[in-house]
Amino acid sequence: MFNQPTALRSVLNPKYLELVLSDQYDIGSWEECLFWLRGLNDTYRVTTSTGMYILRVYRTEITEADVQYELSLLSQLKGILGSSVHTDIGEYIEKKDHTGYTVLEAAEGKRVAVMFRYIEGMENNLEDEQSCYAFGQSAAELHKAMDQVVLEQPRYELDTKFLIDEPLERIINYIGEKNEASSFLHTFAKELKERISVASKLGLDNGLCHGDMHGNNNAFQQGNQFIHYDFEWAANGWRAYDLAQVKARKRQSGEQKEALWNALMAGYRSVRSFSTQDEQTVDLFIVARRFWVMGLDVAFIESDMGALDYGSDWLDSFVEEFRDTGIVQY
């Protein structure tokens, strides 16, 4: 298997993408296809005679079924949110054959490509109470719309298996069981799971979540509307987990955080309910999100990031962060 050159992750040539895809869309003649951003997936900015578009080429781990789930969700949300005051979503562009995606053969395997409408507007950093109130309204409208979505495709859940068990397995496989941090991480993960389990049994709002509700994916604003996009991680889970990603934003100043969060909660509750119990678990889900992020780091070391920046300093930083939560006395 490894006696030939093997790619783990390639960057597809924009000229190739133009050649393969330009005739598949009714969006005018292509003038430029520019490699725009390397993230978990690859993003290209496409300029045509009719305007600007965003082409996403998913990493090979994202299957056709994953993309079908996301596009079905987007189609339904677009209809449900059609007359919404505060909320819209980034929609995908159908191909001429009325399908939503193309499967490309890359060096590392099959990669799915989807064209999206380009989102004009400005990123709102949510640095004042008015903006946070408006974003709270928008997040609640999104959750309310998601309550009406019906998806038949099988999907993982944003549960403790996804947030804690699977990341823990990846992390331990990477650092090794003999690493002095392994014992702490096992203990920490077990206690974190237990706390989430106890809170969940008391009753938490559960439903379809965006799954990645940090600012870059949700805080673009056009007029009075926030435009939510990048639903790659959307799945059923705790709504407190969705909102935890907003509360954990690093671009807000420390002195303002509580007032801004209270404004966001007030905006959210003006549209749909969010119990005291739900709000009390948000900080717990901030920690769970960080644990998941640690596991995500590990998932991309081999194919994308390289190990140089993910050694002892990286590990010690996370361990110190988790110790500081006080979840375990270790």
CSV table of C-alpha atoms in Angstrom, one decimal:
chain,number,residue,atom,x,y,z
A,1,MET,CA,0.0,0.0,0.0
A,2,PHE,CA,2.8,2.4,0.8
A,3,ASN,CA,5.3,1.3,-1.9
A,4,GLN,CA,4.0,4.1,-4.1
A,5,PRO,CA,3.8,7.9,-3.5
A,6,THR,CA,0.6,8.5,-1.4
A,7,ALA,CA,-1.1,11.8,-0.7
A,8,LEU,CA,-2.9,12.4,2.6
A,9,ARG,CA,-4.2,15.8,1.6
A,10,SER,CA,-3.9,17.6,-1.7
A,11,VAL,CA,-4.7,21.1,-2.9
A,12,LEU,CA,-6.6,20.9,-6.1
A,13,ASN,CA,-5.5,23.3,-8.9
A,14,PRO,CA,-8.0,26.1,-9.4
A,15,LYS,CA,-7.6,25.7,-13.2
A,16,TYR,CA,-8.6,22.1,-12.9
A,17,LEU,CA,-11.7,23.0,-10.9
A,18,GLU,CA,-12.7,25.5,-13.5
A,19,LEU,CA,-12.3,23.0,-16.2
A,20,VAL,CA,-14.3,20.3,-14.5
A,21,LEU,CA,-17.0,22.5,-12.9
A,22,SER,CA,-17.6,25.6,-14.9
A,23,ASP,CA,-20.1,23.9,-17.3
A,24,GLN,CA,-22.0,22.3,-14.5
A,25,TYR,CA,-23.4,25.6,-13.1
A,26,ASP,CA,-25.7,28.2,-14.6
A,27,ILE,CA,-23.8,31.1,-13.0
A,28,GLY,CA,-22.3,32.8,-16.1
A,29,SER,CA,-18.8,32.5,-17.5
A,30,TRP,CA,-16.0,31.9,-15.0
A,31,GLU,CA,-13.5,34.8,-14.8
A,32,GLU,CA,-11.4,33.6,-11.8
A,33,CYS,CA,-11.1,30.7,-9.5
A,34,LEU,CA,-8.9,31.6,-6.6
A,35,PHE,CA,-7.7,29.3,-3.8
A,36,TRP,CA,-9.1,31.4,-0.9
A,37,LEU,CA,-8.7,29.5,2.4
A,38,ARG,CA,-7.2,26.3,3.8
A,39,GLY,CA,-9.3,25.2,6.8
A,40,LEU,CA,-10.7,21.9,7.7
A,41,ASN,CA,-11.9,21.9,4.0
A,42,ASP,CA,-10.5,24.0,1.1
A,43,THR,CA,-12.3,27.1,0.0
A,44,TYR,CA,-12.1,28.8,-3.4
A,45,ARG,CA,-13.5,32.1,-4.4
A,46,VAL,CA,-15.1,32.0,-7.8
A,47,THR,CA,-15.8,35.1,-9.8
A,48,THR,CA,-18.1,34.8,-12.9
A,49,SER,CA,-19.9,37.2,-15.2
A,50,THR,CA,-22.8,37.2,-12.8
A,51,GLY,CA,-21.0,37.8,-9.5
A,52,MET,CA,-19.0,36.0,-6.8
A,53,TYR,CA,-19.4,32.6,-5.3
A,54,ILE,CA,-17.7,30.3,-2.8
A,55,LEU,CA,-16.6,26.8,-3.8
A,56,ARG,CA,-16.0,24.4,-1.0
A,57,VAL,CA,-14.0,21.2,-1.6
A,58,TYR,CA,-14.5,19.0,1.4
A,59,ARG,CA,-11.7,16.9,2.9
A,60,THR,CA,-11.8,13.2,1.9
A,61,GLU,CA,-13.2,12.2,5.3
A,62,ILE,CA,-16.5,14.0,4.5
A,63,THR,CA,-18.7,11.5,2.6
A,64,GLU,CA,-21.4,12.0,0.1
A,65,ALA,CA,-23.9,11.1,2.8
A,66,ASP,CA,-22.5,13.9,5.1
A,67,VAL,CA,-22.9,16.4,2.3
A,68,GLN,CA,-26.4,15.2,1.4
A,69,TYR,CA,-27.4,15.7,5.1
A,70,GLU,CA,-26.0,19.2,5.1
A,71,LEU,CA,-27.6,20.3,1.8
A,72,SER,CA,-31.0,18.8,2.8
A,73,LEU,CA,-30.8,20.8,6.1
A,74,LEU,CA,-29.9,24.0,4.2
A,75,SER,CA,-32.7,23.5,1.7
A,76,GLN,CA,-35.3,23.1,4.5
A,77,LEU,CA,-33.9,26.0,6.6
A,78,LYS,CA,-34.0,28.3,3.5
A,79,GLY,CA,-37.7,27.7,3.2
A,80,ILE,CA,-38.5,27.9,6.9
A,81,LEU,CA,-36.5,31.1,7.4
A,82,GLY,CA,-37.8,32.8,4.2
A,83,SER,CA,-39.6,35.6,6.1
A,84,SER,CA,-37.3,35.8,9.1
A,85,VAL,CA,-36.4,39.2,10.4
A,86,HIS,CA,-33.1,38.4,12.1
A,87,THR,CA,-31.8,35.2,10.4
A,88,ASP,CA,-30.8,33.8,7.1
A,89,ILE,CA,-28.4,31.1,6.0
A,90,GLY,CA,-25.7,30.7,3.4
A,91,GLU,CA,-27.4,28.8,0.6
A,92,TYR,CA,-25.8,26.4,-1.9
A,93,ILE,CA,-26.1,26.7,-5.7
A,94,GLU,CA,-27.8,23.9,-7.6
A,95,LYS,CA,-26.1,22.5,-10.6
A,96,LYS,CA,-27.8,22.5,-14.0
A,97,ASP,CA,-28.9,18.9,-13.4
A,98,HIS,CA,-30.5,20.0,-10.2
A,99,THR,CA,-28.1,18.1,-8.0
A,100,GLY,CA,-26.1,19.9,-5.3
A,101,TYR,CA,-22.6,18.5,-5.4
A,102,THR,CA,-19.8,16.9,-7.5
A,103,VAL,CA,-17.5,14.1,-6.5
A,104,LEU,CA,-13.9,14.8,-7.5
A,105,GLU,CA,-11.1,12.2,-7.8
A,106,ALA,CA,-8.2,13.7,-5.8
A,107,ALA,CA,-4.8,12.1,-5.2
A,108,GLU,CA,-6.0,11.0,-1.7
A,109,GLY,CA,-9.4,9.8,-2.7
A,110,LYS,CA,-12.9,11.2,-3.4
A,111,ARG,CA,-13.6,14.8,-2.4
A,112,VAL,CA,-17.0,16.4,-2.6
A,113,ALA,CA,-17.4,19.9,-4.1
A,114,VAL,CA,-20.3,22.3,-3.4
A,115,MET,CA,-20.9,25.8,-4.7
A,116,PHE,CA,-22.3,28.4,-2.3
A,117,ARG,CA,-23.6,31.9,-2.7
A,118,TYR,CA,-21.1,34.5,-1.7
A,119,ILE,CA,-22.1,36.2,1.6
A,120,GLU,CA,-21.8,40.0,1.5
A,121,GLY,CA,-21.7,41.9,4.7
A,122,MET,CA,-19.5,42.5,7.7
A,123,GLU,CA,-18.5,40.2,10.6
A,124,ASN,CA,-20.0,41.5,13.8
A,125,ASN,CA,-17.6,40.9,16.6
A,126,LEU,CA,-20.5,41.0,19.2
A,127,GLU,CA,-18.7,43.6,21.3
A,128,ASP,CA,-21.8,45.6,22.4
A,129,GLU,CA,-25.0,44.6,24.1
A,130,GLN,CA,-27.3,45.6,21.1
A,131,SER,CA,-25.4,43.3,18.8
A,132,CYS,CA,-25.4,40.5,21.3
A,133,TYR,CA,-29.2,40.9,21.9
A,134,ALA,CA,-29.7,40.7,18.1
A,135,PHE,CA,-27.5,37.7,17.7
A,136,GLY,CA,-29.4,36.0,20.6
A,137,GLN,CA,-32.6,36.5,18.7
A,138,SER,CA,-31.0,35.1,15.5
A,139,ALA,CA,-29.6,32.1,17.2
A,140,ALA,CA,-33.0,31.4,18.7
A,141,GLU,CA,-34.7,31.8,15.4
A,142,LEU,CA,-32.2,29.3,13.9
A,143,HIS,CA,-32.9,26.8,16.6
A,144,LYS,CA,-36.7,27.4,16.3
A,145,ALA,CA,-36.4,26.7,12.5
A,146,MET,CA,-34.3,23.6,13.1
A,147,ASP,CA,-37.1,22.2,15.3
A,148,GLN,CA,-39.2,22.1,12.2
A,149,VAL,CA,-36.6,20.4,10.0
A,150,VAL,CA,-37.1,16.7,9.2
A,151,LEU,CA,-34.0,14.8,8.2
A,152,GLU,CA,-34.1,11.1,7.4
A,153,GLN,CA,-30.4,10.5,6.7
A,154,PRO,CA,-28.6,8.7,9.6
A,155,ARG,CA,-26.3,11.0,11.5
A,156,TYR,CA,-24.0,10.9,14.6
A,157,GLU,CA,-25.1,12.9,17.6
A,158,LEU,CA,-23.3,15.7,19.5
A,159,ASP,CA,-23.2,13.6,22.6
A,160,THR,CA,-20.5,12.7,25.1
A,161,LYS,CA,-19.3,9.9,22.8
A,162,PHE,CA,-18.7,12.6,20.1
A,163,LEU,CA,-17.4,15.3,22.5
A,164,ILE,CA,-15.4,13.3,24.9
A,165,ASP,CA,-14.9,9.6,24.2
A,166,GLU,CA,-13.8,9.8,20.6
A,167,PRO,CA,-11.4,12.8,21.2
A,168,LEU,CA,-10.0,11.0,24.3
A,169,GLU,CA,-9.2,7.9,22.2
A,170,ARG,CA,-7.4,10.0,19.5
A,171,ILE,CA,-5.5,12.0,22.1
A,172,ILE,CA,-4.3,9.0,24.0
A,173,ASN,CA,-3.3,7.2,20.8
A,174,TYR,CA,-1.2,10.2,19.9
A,175,ILE,CA,0.5,10.9,23.2
A,176,GLY,CA,0.7,7.3,24.4
A,177,GLU,CA,-0.7,5.6,27.5
A,178,LYS,CA,2.7,5.9,29.2
A,179,ASN,CA,2.7,9.7,28.9
A,180,GLU,CA,2.3,11.3,32.4
A,181,ALA,CA,-0.7,13.3,31.1
A,182,SER,CA,-2.7,10.2,30.1
A,183,SER,CA,-3.9,9.4,33.6
A,184,PHE,CA,-5.1,12.9,34.2
A,185,LEU,CA,-6.9,13.1,30.9
A,186,HIS,CA,-8.7,9.8,31.5
A,187,THR,CA,-9.8,11.0,35.0
A,188,PHE,CA,-10.8,14.4,33.6
A,189,ALA,CA,-12.8,13.0,30.7
A,190,LYS,CA,-14.6,10.6,33.1
A,191,GLU,CA,-15.6,13.4,35.5
A,192,LEU,CA,-16.6,15.7,32.6
A,193,LYS,CA,-18.9,13.0,31.2
A,194,GLU,CA,-20.4,12.4,34.6
A,195,ARG,CA,-21.2,16.1,35.1
A,196,ILE,CA,-22.8,16.3,31.7
A,197,SER,CA,-24.8,13.2,32.4
A,198,VAL,CA,-26.1,14.5,35.7
A,199,ALA,CA,-27.1,17.8,34.1
A,200,SER,CA,-28.8,16.0,31.1
A,201,LYS,CA,-30.9,13.9,33.4
A,202,LEU,CA,-32.3,17.1,35.0
A,203,GLY,CA,-33.6,18.1,31.6
A,204,LEU,CA,-31.8,20.1,28.9
A,205,ASP,CA,-33.0,21.5,25.6
A,206,ASN,CA,-32.0,19.0,23.0
A,207,GLY,CA,-32.5,19.2,19.2
A,208,LEU,CA,-30.8,19.9,15.9
A,209,CYS,CA,-27.8,22.2,16.5
A,210,HIS,CA,-25.5,24.2,14.1
A,211,GLY,CA,-22.6,22.4,15.8
A,212,ASP,CA,-20.0,25.1,15.1
A,213,MET,CA,-21.6,28.3,16.2
A,214,HIS,CA,-18.5,30.4,16.6
A,215,GLY,CA,-18.3,33.9,15.2
A,216,ASN,CA,-16.7,33.2,11.8
A,217,ASN,CA,-19.6,30.9,10.8
A,218,ASN,CA,-22.5,32.8,12.3
A,219,ALA,CA,-21.8,36.5,12.9
A,220,PHE,CA,-21.8,37.9,9.4
A,221,GLN,CA,-24.4,40.5,9.3
A,222,GLN,CA,-26.4,41.9,6.4
A,223,GLY,CA,-28.7,44.8,7.5
A,224,ASN,CA,-30.6,43.4,10.5
A,225,GLN,CA,-29.9,39.8,9.6
A,226,PHE,CA,-27.2,37.4,10.8
A,227,ILE,CA,-26.2,34.9,8.1
A,228,HIS,CA,-25.4,31.5,9.4
A,229,TYR,CA,-23.3,29.2,7.3
A,230,ASP,CA,-20.9,26.2,7.4
A,231,PHE,CA,-23.3,23.6,8.8
A,232,GLU,CA,-20.8,20.8,8.4
A,233,TRP,CA,-21.0,19.8,12.1
A,234,ALA,CA,-24.8,20.1,12.3
A,235,ALA,CA,-26.4,17.2,14.3
A,236,ASN,CA,-28.7,16.6,17.2
A,237,GLY,CA,-27.3,17.7,20.5
A,238,TRP,CA,-27.7,20.1,23.4
A,239,ARG,CA,-28.6,23.7,22.6
A,240,ALA,CA,-26.4,24.7,25.5
A,241,TYR,CA,-23.4,23.3,23.6
A,242,ASP,CA,-24.3,25.4,20.5
A,243,LEU,CA,-24.5,28.6,22.6
A,244,ALA,CA,-21.3,27.7,24.6
A,245,GLN,CA,-19.3,28.3,21.4
A,246,VAL,CA,-20.6,31.8,21.3
A,247,LYS,CA,-19.9,32.5,25.0
A,248,ALA,CA,-16.4,31.3,24.6
A,249,ARG,CA,-15.6,33.9,21.9
A,250,LYS,CA,-12.1,35.3,22.5
A,251,ARG,CA,-12.7,38.6,20.7
A,252,GLN,CA,-14.7,40.2,23.5
A,253,SER,CA,-13.0,42.1,26.4
A,254,GLY,CA,-13.1,40.3,29.8
A,255,GLU,CA,-14.9,43.1,31.7
A,256,GLN,CA,-17.8,43.1,29.2
A,257,LYS,CA,-18.3,39.4,28.9
A,258,GLU,CA,-21.0,39.0,31.5
A,259,ALA,CA,-23.0,41.9,30.3
A,260,LEU,CA,-22.7,40.8,26.7
A,261,TRP,CA,-23.7,37.3,27.6
A,262,ASN,CA,-26.8,38.5,29.5
A,263,ALA,CA,-27.8,40.6,26.5
A,264,LEU,CA,-27.4,37.6,24.2
A,265,MET,CA,-29.5,35.5,26.6
A,266,ALA,CA,-32.2,38.1,26.8
A,267,GLY,CA,-32.3,38.3,23.0
A,268,TYR,CA,-32.5,34.5,22.7
A,269,ARG,CA,-35.3,34.2,25.3
A,270,SER,CA,-37.3,36.9,23.5
A,271,VAL,CA,-37.8,34.3,20.7
A,272,ARG,CA,-37.7,30.9,22.4
A,273,SER,CA,-37.2,29.5,25.9
A,274,PHE,CA,-33.9,28.6,27.4
A,275,SER,CA,-34.1,27.4,31.0
A,276,THR,CA,-31.9,28.3,33.9
A,277,GLN,CA,-30.7,24.7,34.0
A,278,ASP,CA,-29.7,25.0,30.3
A,279,GLU,CA,-27.8,28.3,31.0
A,280,GLN,CA,-26.0,26.8,34.0
A,281,THR,CA,-24.5,24.0,31.8
A,282,VAL,CA,-23.2,26.4,29.2
A,283,ASP,CA,-19.8,26.7,31.0
A,284,LEU,CA,-19.6,23.0,31.3
A,285,PHE,CA,-20.1,22.7,27.5
A,286,ILE,CA,-17.4,25.3,26.9
A,287,VAL,CA,-15.0,22.8,28.6
A,288,ALA,CA,-16.4,19.9,26.6
A,289,ARG,CA,-15.9,21.9,23.4
A,290,ARG,CA,-12.3,22.6,24.3
A,291,PHE,CA,-11.7,18.9,24.9
A,292,TRP,CA,-13.2,18.2,21.5
A,293,VAL,CA,-11.0,20.8,19.9
A,294,MET,CA,-7.9,19.1,21.4
A,295,GLY,CA,-9.1,15.9,19.8
A,296,LEU,CA,-9.6,17.7,16.5
A,297,ASP,CA,-6.1,19.0,16.6
A,298,VAL,CA,-4.8,15.5,16.8
A,299,ALA,CA,-7.0,14.3,13.9
A,300,PHE,CA,-5.3,16.8,11.6
A,301,ILE,CA,-1.6,16.4,12.7
A,302,GLU,CA,-0.8,13.6,10.3
A,303,SER,CA,-2.5,15.0,7.2
A,304,ASP,CA,-2.3,18.7,7.6
A,305,MET,CA,-0.7,20.4,10.6
A,306,GLY,CA,2.4,18.4,11.2
A,307,ALA,CA,3.7,17.4,14.7
A,308,LEU,CA,6.1,20.3,15.3
A,309,ASP,CA,3.6,22.6,17.1
A,310,TYR,CA,1.8,19.7,18.8
A,311,GLY,CA,4.4,18.5,21.3
A,312,SER,CA,4.8,19.0,25.0
A,313,ASP,CA,3.9,22.7,25.0
A,314,TRP,CA,0.6,22.1,23.3
A,315,LEU,CA,-0.1,19.2,25.6
A,316,ASP,CA,0.9,21.0,28.8
A,317,SER,CA,-1.2,24.0,27.8
A,318,PHE,CA,-4.4,21.9,27.5
A,319,VAL,CA,-3.7,20.0,30.7
A,320,GLU,CA,-3.2,23.2,32.5
A,321,GLU,CA,-6.4,24.6,31.1
A,322,PHE,CA,-8.3,21.6,32.2
A,323,ARG,CA,-6.8,21.6,35.6
A,324,ASP,CA,-7.8,25.2,36.1
A,325,THR,CA,-11.5,24.3,35.6
A,326,GLY,CA,-11.4,22.6,39.0
A,327,ILE,CA,-13.5,19.7,37.6
A,328,VAL,CA,-11.0,17.2,39.1
A,329,GLN,CA,-8.6,17.6,42.0
A,330,TYR,CA,-5.5,16.0,40.7
